[in-house]
Amino acid sequence: MSAAASAPPREFRMTTTIGRSKVFGTVGFTVLALLVSVHGAGRFPDPARDSSRAAAKDIQTAVLAGGCFWGVEAVFEQLTGVVDVVSGYAGGPEKSAHYEMVGTGQTGHAESVKITYDASQVTYGQLLKVFFSVAHDPTELNRQGPDEGPQYRSSIFYGNEEQKQIATAYIAQINEAKVFKKRIATTVVPLQGFFAAEDYHQNYLKLHPTQPYIVYNDLPKLDALKAQLPELMKPELLKKKGGTK
């Protein structure tokens, strides 16, 4: 089943309180609001507390939720040290980890990404810096731009105590520094399970770069990453427009 033939347009996705007919009235809202906040505050701060860079290849995983997983997945695929990114669902049971069910907002899941990375090349804290600064707007509660409902919430699903401590410390640091006009809404919760989304959701931005939802809501995130954090990107992607593969 090919992605191009099977993927339902994002503008027709099911949500709890907002119809797809409203998408283009608020396109790019999340990205624009986030970039204004960050640019107004100057350079986004590095996490004061972070994991140590591994001395040798050390493959680890991180699970993050920041609204529609299409754009979040694409952002993290650009980073040096990231081996793989999978779109999926976290926060609910396996039996209801299906697109149509998650879209009701009643399963407990959040659209999430599982990032597999080499800790000798990128740290957990650096991943969180990208997550908070360009991947989504961490001040929005149960929504991201045109997408509304608990399945679009901002959440960090930690896999161990170190990840929990780094995440909670970074949120406190950002709040204290007043990087954003509003306080961080991101929750930090233990990972109970991650379930990969349907095949047509994987690599969606790469396969559908001209879809209106992608153009207005997700490609600006890649531009922001290239402009703000080029040192974290894979060198070969810096030469490409928007950093897309």
XYZ file of C-alpha atoms in Angstrom:
245
model
C 0.000 0.000 0.000
C 1.789 3.123 -1.180
C 1.803 6.294 0.843
C 0.829 8.415 -2.127
C -2.230 6.317 -2.876
C -3.443 5.758 0.651
C -2.822 8.787 2.806
C -5.944 10.786 3.716
C -5.455 14.537 3.252
C -4.679 16.247 6.562
C -7.410 18.832 5.909
C -9.990 16.053 6.228
C -8.565 14.526 9.395
C -11.029 13.891 12.168
C -10.709 16.088 15.270
C -12.845 16.655 18.321
C -13.760 20.315 18.050
C -12.471 21.741 14.795
C -13.324 20.802 11.223
C -10.868 20.580 8.370
C -12.773 23.385 6.639
C -11.088 25.767 9.095
C -7.543 24.653 8.353
C -6.688 27.312 5.848
C -8.031 30.070 8.070
C -5.316 29.248 10.569
C -2.595 27.708 8.409
C 0.837 28.213 9.795
C -0.507 29.591 13.077
C 1.633 27.337 15.224
C 4.803 27.975 13.262
C 4.314 31.728 13.077
C 3.491 32.078 16.767
C 6.456 29.939 17.753
C 8.952 31.720 15.553
C 7.838 35.153 16.736
C 8.343 34.071 20.344
C 11.766 32.575 19.741
C 13.046 35.392 17.566
C 11.882 37.916 20.124
C 13.861 36.161 22.843
C 17.091 35.852 20.887
C 19.023 32.613 20.676
C 17.147 29.693 22.193
C 18.944 28.502 25.348
C 20.869 25.263 25.579
C 19.679 22.952 28.353
C 21.610 23.626 31.545
C 21.204 19.968 32.460
C 21.936 17.358 29.809
C 23.277 13.868 29.307
C 26.981 13.438 28.639
C 28.025 12.837 25.051
C 28.812 9.132 24.731
C 32.447 8.291 24.015
C 31.511 5.649 21.450
C 28.471 4.772 19.359
C 25.506 4.407 21.701
C 22.049 3.932 20.162
C 19.200 5.309 22.273
C 15.592 6.343 21.737
C 13.386 9.302 22.602
C 9.601 9.597 22.230
C 8.118 13.068 21.798
C 4.653 14.383 20.921
C 4.170 17.815 19.385
C 1.017 17.830 17.296
C 0.796 16.368 13.811
C 3.585 13.826 13.552
C 4.287 14.546 9.881
C 6.220 17.733 10.520
C 7.778 16.631 13.792
C 9.148 13.509 12.126
C 10.604 15.550 9.265
C 12.362 17.973 11.625
C 14.174 15.280 13.579
C 15.198 13.407 10.450
C 17.423 16.385 9.637
C 19.630 16.071 12.721
C 23.149 14.716 12.885
C 23.197 11.499 14.881
C 19.545 10.655 14.273
C 19.378 7.169 12.797
C 15.622 6.780 12.322
C 12.337 8.531 13.102
C 8.991 6.737 13.191
C 5.581 8.369 13.442
C 3.190 6.677 15.834
C 1.055 6.824 18.931
C 1.910 6.928 22.643
C -0.125 7.379 25.801
C -2.846 4.814 25.174
C -3.344 1.058 24.718
C -2.173 -0.916 21.712
C -5.692 -2.010 20.740
C -6.763 1.556 19.979
C -3.502 2.752 18.403
C -5.100 3.246 15.001
C -5.470 6.483 13.092
C -9.249 6.622 12.926
C -9.617 5.775 16.623
C -6.872 8.128 17.809
C -8.522 10.890 15.776
C -11.559 10.825 18.073
C -9.407 12.170 20.896
C -10.762 9.514 23.248
C -8.057 6.836 23.240
C -5.472 8.590 25.422
C -2.895 8.591 22.636
C -0.920 11.514 21.315
C 0.496 11.610 17.817
C 4.173 11.028 18.589
C 7.523 10.252 17.058
C 10.085 7.690 18.161
C 13.582 9.000 17.519
C 16.473 6.552 17.343
C 19.762 8.376 17.755
C 23.461 7.897 18.394
C 24.237 9.481 21.768
C 27.863 9.959 20.715
C 26.707 12.489 18.105
C 23.673 14.196 19.644
C 22.438 14.431 23.222
C 18.941 14.046 24.621
C 19.025 17.687 25.663
C 19.866 18.779 22.123
C 16.885 16.821 20.846
C 14.704 18.651 23.358
C 16.147 21.992 22.260
C 14.945 21.268 18.725
C 11.622 20.000 20.070
C 10.908 23.178 22.017
C 12.378 25.728 19.603
C 11.265 24.700 16.106
C 9.375 21.387 16.041
C 6.171 22.740 17.623
C 4.708 25.360 19.958
C 5.093 23.957 23.504
C 2.772 26.592 24.983
C -0.364 25.328 23.250
C -2.623 23.035 25.278
C -4.161 20.063 23.481
C -3.682 21.568 20.050
C -1.177 22.696 17.452
C -2.370 25.399 15.096
C -5.305 24.057 13.060
C -5.271 20.665 14.802
C -7.194 20.521 18.055
C -7.747 17.759 20.613
C -5.746 15.812 23.209
C -4.214 13.676 20.473
C -2.270 16.796 19.433
C -0.936 17.607 22.890
C 2.662 18.429 23.668
C 4.257 15.664 25.693
C 7.598 14.075 26.484
C 7.385 10.340 27.114
C 10.524 9.550 29.085
C 12.126 6.121 28.975
C 14.289 6.443 32.090
C 14.972 8.669 35.066
C 17.715 10.631 33.322
C 15.379 11.632 30.481
C 12.744 12.673 33.036
C 15.189 14.858 34.953
C 16.602 16.506 31.828
C 13.116 17.250 30.480
C 11.691 18.662 33.706
C 14.810 20.766 34.317
C 14.712 22.190 30.794
C 11.035 23.132 31.061
C 11.746 24.916 34.334
C 14.722 26.692 32.733
C 12.674 27.883 29.738
C 9.824 29.054 31.946
C 12.167 30.905 34.282
C 13.895 32.606 31.348
C 10.497 33.597 29.932
C 11.513 32.419 26.471
C 7.820 32.326 25.553
C 5.068 34.727 26.532
C 3.096 31.805 27.963
C 4.266 28.964 30.174
C 5.196 25.591 28.727
C 2.196 23.245 28.448
C 4.298 20.146 27.726
C 3.675 17.200 30.026
C 6.465 14.846 31.097
C 5.142 11.317 31.570
C 6.554 7.780 31.590
C 6.515 5.875 28.318
C 4.140 2.925 28.567
C 4.363 1.935 24.931
C 4.916 3.305 21.445
C 2.967 1.992 18.480
C 3.999 2.795 14.923
C 1.405 4.566 12.806
C 0.107 3.228 9.522
C 2.562 3.011 6.633
C 1.039 5.959 4.784
C 2.016 8.302 7.622
C 5.723 7.437 7.492
C 7.997 9.902 5.644
C 4.862 11.845 4.757
C 6.507 15.222 4.238
C 9.183 13.736 2.007
C 6.540 12.011 -0.123
C 4.070 14.930 -0.221
C 6.127 18.158 -0.097
C 3.574 20.181 -2.101
C 0.456 19.284 -0.122
C -1.044 22.552 1.214
C -1.011 21.432 4.850
C 2.668 20.504 4.586
C 3.583 23.721 2.753
C 1.919 26.033 5.269
C 2.468 24.184 8.542
C 5.548 21.988 8.242
C 8.031 23.265 5.666
C 8.507 26.490 7.690
C 9.751 24.327 10.566
C 12.533 22.960 8.382
C 13.461 26.477 7.311
C 13.521 27.560 10.958
C 15.754 24.629 11.891
C 18.207 25.534 9.153
C 18.200 29.196 10.163
C 18.438 28.724 13.928
C 20.275 25.469 14.543
C 22.376 24.606 11.481
C 25.098 23.185 13.717
C 22.785 20.304 14.657
C 21.854 19.380 11.098
C 23.355 16.734 8.869
C 25.892 18.639 6.735
C 24.582 17.290 3.444
C 21.096 18.664 4.176
C 22.295 22.207 4.774
C 22.889 22.566 1.052
C 19.280 21.689 0.233
C 16.346 24.079 0.385
C 14.463 23.566 3.617
C 16.772 20.695 4.527
C 14.429 18.097 3.027
C 15.878 14.810 1.931
